[in-house]
Amino acid sequence: ANIDPNNIASLQRGAANFMNYCAGCHSAKYVRYSTIGKYLELSDEQLIENLMFNADKTFETINAAMPAASAERWFGVTPPDLSLMARAKGADHIYSFLKGFYVEEGSPTGVNNTVLPGTSMPHVLWKLQGFQTAHFEEHIETDADGNEIVSTVFKEFEQVTPGLMSPEEYDGFVRDTTNFLAHIAEPMRADRRKIGVWVMIYLVVLLILAAALKKEIWRDVK
């Protein structure tokens, strides 16, 4: 995914992408709007105007606009909460999943996904990416007993209809969205690393002082 957790502009774009395209079905109930504002350098007014579409107070968490019961009836499963998805699956998984939709006849949503085959999630970003088909090829392996094992391996995508974005623009859109999901999975990541550096410096200084003290105490002992 090549995300940059320190790129505030990317995180801000990703937050807007999430609220516009994801928050209708997916919640992020372990993240408060105020926390997003703190780390993304957004004022309360900016949060309310640009991100808070179904909340009144900045201390509220991100709840899906769609009722869970309705989502389960329409899609067969309740869309998962995305607060910790990046920690559970990894940023590369999310990035590849959002780019992996392809047209498949017979699918209830009209599409499938190379990363999560049989997904019940529709391709909500189709207007931006357009539609693509996926080409697969057979891969034959031989086991220890000499039996052939045939598997289907993804080969490449082929664009069928263009979207509003070019492939490069869509890559950037998905990368920003992935970056934001990775951020909310661990908002204090940057602070934790800064604290970790100071802790290591403190321990090194303490080690030097302890070594000098030991040398002073034991210098007359033969």
Short mmCIF file of C-alpha atoms in Angstrom, two decimals:
data_model
loop_
_atom_site.label_atom_id
_atom_site.label_comp_id
_atom_site.label_asym_id
_atom_site.label_seq_id
_atom_site.Cartn_x
_atom_site.Cartn_y
_atom_site.Cartn_z
CA ALA A 1 0.00 0.00 0.00
CA ASN A 2 2.97 2.32 0.61
CA ILE A 3 0.99 4.45 3.06
CA ASP A 4 2.51 7.33 5.03
CA PRO A 5 0.97 7.68 8.52
CA ASN A 6 2.75 11.03 8.95
CA ASN A 7 1.14 12.59 5.85
CA ILE A 8 -1.60 14.75 7.39
CA ALA A 9 -3.02 15.79 4.01
CA SER A 10 -3.36 12.13 2.98
CA LEU A 11 -5.09 11.30 6.27
CA GLN A 12 -7.50 14.21 5.83
CA ARG A 13 -8.40 13.06 2.33
CA GLY A 14 -8.77 9.51 3.61
CA ALA A 15 -11.13 10.66 6.36
CA ALA A 16 -13.31 12.41 3.78
CA ASN A 17 -13.25 9.30 1.58
CA PHE A 18 -14.27 7.09 4.50
CA MET A 19 -17.16 9.29 5.58
CA ASN A 20 -18.46 9.70 2.02
CA TYR A 21 -18.13 6.13 0.79
CA CYS A 22 -17.74 3.79 3.79
CA ALA A 23 -19.56 5.17 6.82
CA GLY A 24 -22.97 4.56 5.28
CA CYS A 25 -22.55 0.82 5.95
CA HIS A 26 -19.46 0.50 8.16
CA SER A 27 -18.97 1.85 11.65
CA ALA A 28 -15.75 2.76 13.44
CA LYS A 29 -17.17 2.67 16.94
CA TYR A 30 -13.82 2.70 18.74
CA VAL A 31 -12.85 6.08 17.29
CA ARG A 32 -14.16 9.48 18.40
CA TYR A 33 -14.47 12.42 16.06
CA SER A 34 -12.50 14.50 18.56
CA THR A 35 -9.60 12.04 18.30
CA ILE A 36 -9.65 12.35 14.52
CA GLY A 37 -9.63 16.13 14.81
CA LYS A 38 -6.72 16.07 17.25
CA TYR A 39 -4.37 14.01 15.11
CA LEU A 40 -5.54 15.27 11.71
CA GLU A 41 -5.26 18.92 12.76
CA LEU A 42 -8.95 19.66 12.23
CA SER A 43 -10.97 22.09 14.32
CA ASP A 44 -14.37 21.20 15.76
CA GLU A 45 -15.98 23.40 13.11
CA GLN A 46 -14.17 21.54 10.32
CA LEU A 47 -15.17 18.19 11.81
CA ILE A 48 -18.82 19.17 12.05
CA GLU A 49 -18.95 20.68 8.57
CA ASN A 50 -17.01 18.04 6.66
CA LEU A 51 -17.11 14.71 8.52
CA MET A 52 -19.94 14.52 11.03
CA PHE A 53 -22.92 13.56 8.88
CA ASN A 54 -24.77 11.42 11.45
CA ALA A 55 -23.46 12.73 14.79
CA ASP A 56 -24.07 15.83 16.89
CA LYS A 57 -21.14 16.01 19.31
CA THR A 58 -17.43 15.63 18.59
CA PHE A 59 -16.98 13.16 21.47
CA GLU A 60 -19.28 10.68 19.71
CA THR A 61 -17.90 7.68 17.85
CA ILE A 62 -18.43 6.87 14.16
CA ASN A 63 -21.63 4.89 13.73
CA ALA A 64 -22.89 3.45 10.46
CA ALA A 65 -25.82 5.27 8.91
CA MET A 66 -27.45 1.98 7.85
CA PRO A 67 -29.22 -0.03 10.59
CA ALA A 68 -27.42 -3.32 11.24
CA ALA A 69 -30.61 -5.36 10.85
CA SER A 70 -31.32 -3.84 7.45
CA ALA A 71 -27.73 -4.41 6.31
CA GLU A 72 -27.89 -8.06 7.32
CA ARG A 73 -31.19 -8.51 5.46
CA TRP A 74 -29.87 -6.90 2.28
CA PHE A 75 -26.33 -8.27 2.20
CA GLY A 76 -26.70 -11.46 4.22
CA VAL A 77 -24.20 -10.27 6.82
CA THR A 78 -23.71 -7.15 8.93
CA PRO A 79 -20.85 -5.03 7.51
CA PRO A 80 -17.92 -5.25 9.94
CA ASP A 81 -16.70 -2.40 12.10
CA LEU A 82 -13.54 -0.94 10.57
CA SER A 83 -11.92 0.58 13.66
CA LEU A 84 -9.30 -2.17 13.96
CA MET A 85 -9.45 -3.67 10.47
CA ALA A 86 -5.99 -2.42 9.53
CA ARG A 87 -4.47 -4.07 12.61
CA ALA A 88 -6.38 -7.30 12.02
CA LYS A 89 -5.75 -7.63 8.28
CA GLY A 90 -2.98 -5.17 7.48
CA ALA A 91 -2.89 -2.11 5.22
CA ASP A 92 -1.86 -4.15 2.16
CA HIS A 93 -4.95 -6.33 2.53
CA ILE A 94 -7.29 -3.32 2.60
CA TYR A 95 -5.54 -1.64 -0.31
CA SER A 96 -5.65 -4.79 -2.45
CA PHE A 97 -9.27 -5.51 -1.48
CA LEU A 98 -10.48 -2.07 -2.58
CA LYS A 99 -8.70 -2.54 -5.92
CA GLY A 100 -9.72 -6.19 -6.36
CA PHE A 101 -13.36 -5.96 -7.48
CA TYR A 102 -14.20 -7.43 -10.87
CA VAL A 103 -17.37 -8.18 -12.82
CA GLU A 104 -18.74 -11.72 -12.38
CA GLU A 105 -21.96 -13.05 -13.81
CA GLY A 106 -24.20 -14.80 -11.31
CA SER A 107 -22.93 -12.85 -8.32
CA PRO A 108 -25.75 -11.27 -6.26
CA THR A 109 -23.94 -7.93 -6.41
CA GLY A 110 -22.65 -8.39 -9.96
CA VAL A 111 -19.04 -8.41 -8.78
CA ASN A 112 -16.52 -10.56 -6.95
CA ASN A 113 -13.15 -9.82 -5.37
CA THR A 114 -9.72 -11.36 -5.86
CA VAL A 115 -8.72 -10.84 -2.23
CA LEU A 116 -11.97 -12.01 -0.63
CA PRO A 117 -13.78 -14.35 -3.05
CA GLY A 118 -17.52 -14.50 -2.51
CA THR A 119 -17.62 -11.18 -0.67
CA SER A 120 -21.12 -9.83 -0.11
CA MET A 121 -19.87 -6.26 -0.35
CA PRO A 122 -20.87 -4.48 -3.57
CA HIS A 123 -18.34 -2.40 -5.47
CA VAL A 124 -19.28 0.94 -3.92
CA LEU A 125 -16.42 2.72 -5.68
CA TRP A 126 -17.41 1.62 -9.19
CA LYS A 127 -18.16 5.16 -10.33
CA LEU A 128 -14.61 6.16 -9.49
CA GLN A 129 -12.77 3.06 -10.74
CA GLY A 130 -15.14 1.85 -13.43
CA PHE A 131 -15.65 -1.86 -14.03
CA GLN A 132 -12.96 -4.44 -14.77
CA THR A 133 -12.83 -8.13 -15.49
CA ALA A 134 -10.31 -10.54 -14.01
CA HIS A 135 -8.33 -13.13 -15.93
CA PHE A 136 -7.19 -16.33 -14.24
CA GLU A 137 -4.97 -19.17 -15.32
CA GLU A 138 -4.58 -22.75 -14.19
CA HIS A 139 -1.57 -23.61 -12.10
CA ILE A 140 -0.56 -27.26 -11.92
CA GLU A 141 1.58 -28.68 -9.12
CA THR A 142 2.61 -32.22 -8.28
CA ASP A 143 2.46 -33.49 -4.71
CA ALA A 144 4.78 -36.01 -3.06
CA ASP A 145 2.72 -38.93 -4.38
CA GLY A 146 2.91 -37.71 -7.96
CA ASN A 147 -0.67 -36.50 -8.10
CA GLU A 148 -1.40 -33.34 -10.03
CA ILE A 149 -3.02 -30.50 -8.10
CA VAL A 150 -4.77 -27.92 -10.29
CA SER A 151 -5.46 -24.47 -8.86
CA THR A 152 -6.68 -21.21 -10.36
CA VAL A 153 -4.32 -18.26 -10.04
CA PHE A 154 -5.18 -14.63 -10.70
CA LYS A 155 -3.29 -13.21 -13.68
CA GLU A 156 -4.45 -9.66 -14.46
CA PHE A 157 -7.34 -7.22 -14.68
CA GLU A 158 -8.82 -5.82 -17.86
CA GLN A 159 -10.69 -2.52 -17.81
CA VAL A 160 -14.22 -2.80 -19.25
CA THR A 161 -15.70 0.62 -18.57
CA PRO A 162 -13.76 3.68 -17.39
CA GLY A 163 -14.48 5.44 -14.13
CA LEU A 164 -14.43 9.09 -13.17
CA MET A 165 -10.80 8.69 -12.07
CA SER A 166 -7.76 7.56 -13.97
CA PRO A 167 -6.02 4.43 -12.63
CA GLU A 168 -3.38 6.63 -11.01
CA GLU A 169 -5.98 8.85 -9.35
CA TYR A 170 -7.90 5.84 -8.11
CA ASP A 171 -4.72 4.35 -6.65
CA GLY A 172 -4.20 7.59 -4.73
CA PHE A 173 -7.81 7.55 -3.54
CA VAL A 174 -7.50 4.00 -2.24
CA ARG A 175 -4.09 4.71 -0.67
CA ASP A 176 -5.45 7.73 1.22
CA THR A 177 -8.43 5.70 2.44
CA THR A 178 -6.17 2.86 3.55
CA ASN A 179 -3.89 5.34 5.28
CA PHE A 180 -6.82 6.69 7.29
CA LEU A 181 -8.00 3.20 8.28
CA ALA A 182 -4.47 2.34 9.40
CA HIS A 183 -4.38 5.57 11.41
CA ILE A 184 -7.66 5.04 13.29
CA ALA A 185 -6.58 1.49 14.13
CA GLU A 186 -3.81 3.03 16.25
CA PRO A 187 -4.17 6.82 16.53
CA MET A 188 -1.41 7.12 19.13
CA ARG A 189 1.16 5.35 16.96
CA ALA A 190 3.20 8.51 16.32
CA ASP A 191 3.07 9.58 19.98
CA ARG A 192 4.03 6.08 21.12
CA ARG A 193 7.07 6.07 18.86
CA LYS A 194 8.18 9.51 20.07
CA ILE A 195 7.84 8.38 23.68
CA GLY A 196 9.73 5.20 22.82
CA VAL A 197 12.69 7.20 21.49
CA TRP A 198 12.92 9.24 24.71
CA VAL A 199 12.62 6.08 26.82
CA MET A 200 15.52 4.50 24.93
CA ILE A 201 17.63 7.66 25.39
CA TYR A 202 16.83 7.63 29.10
CA LEU A 203 17.80 3.97 29.42
CA VAL A 204 21.11 4.53 27.59
CA VAL A 205 21.98 7.46 29.88
CA LEU A 206 20.97 5.41 32.93
CA LEU A 207 23.15 2.54 31.72
CA ILE A 208 26.16 4.84 31.40
CA LEU A 209 25.60 6.28 34.89
CA ALA A 210 25.10 2.82 36.39
CA ALA A 211 28.27 1.53 34.75
CA ALA A 212 30.25 4.54 36.03
CA LEU A 213 28.82 4.09 39.53
CA LYS A 214 29.70 0.40 39.55
CA LYS A 215 33.23 1.18 38.45
CA GLU A 216 33.61 3.78 41.22
CA ILE A 217 32.27 1.48 43.95
CA TRP A 218 34.34 -1.55 42.95
CA ARG A 219 37.59 0.19 41.92
CA ASP A 220 39.41 -0.72 45.16
CA VAL A 221 38.25 -4.32 45.15
CA LYS A 222 40.88 -6.70 43.82
#
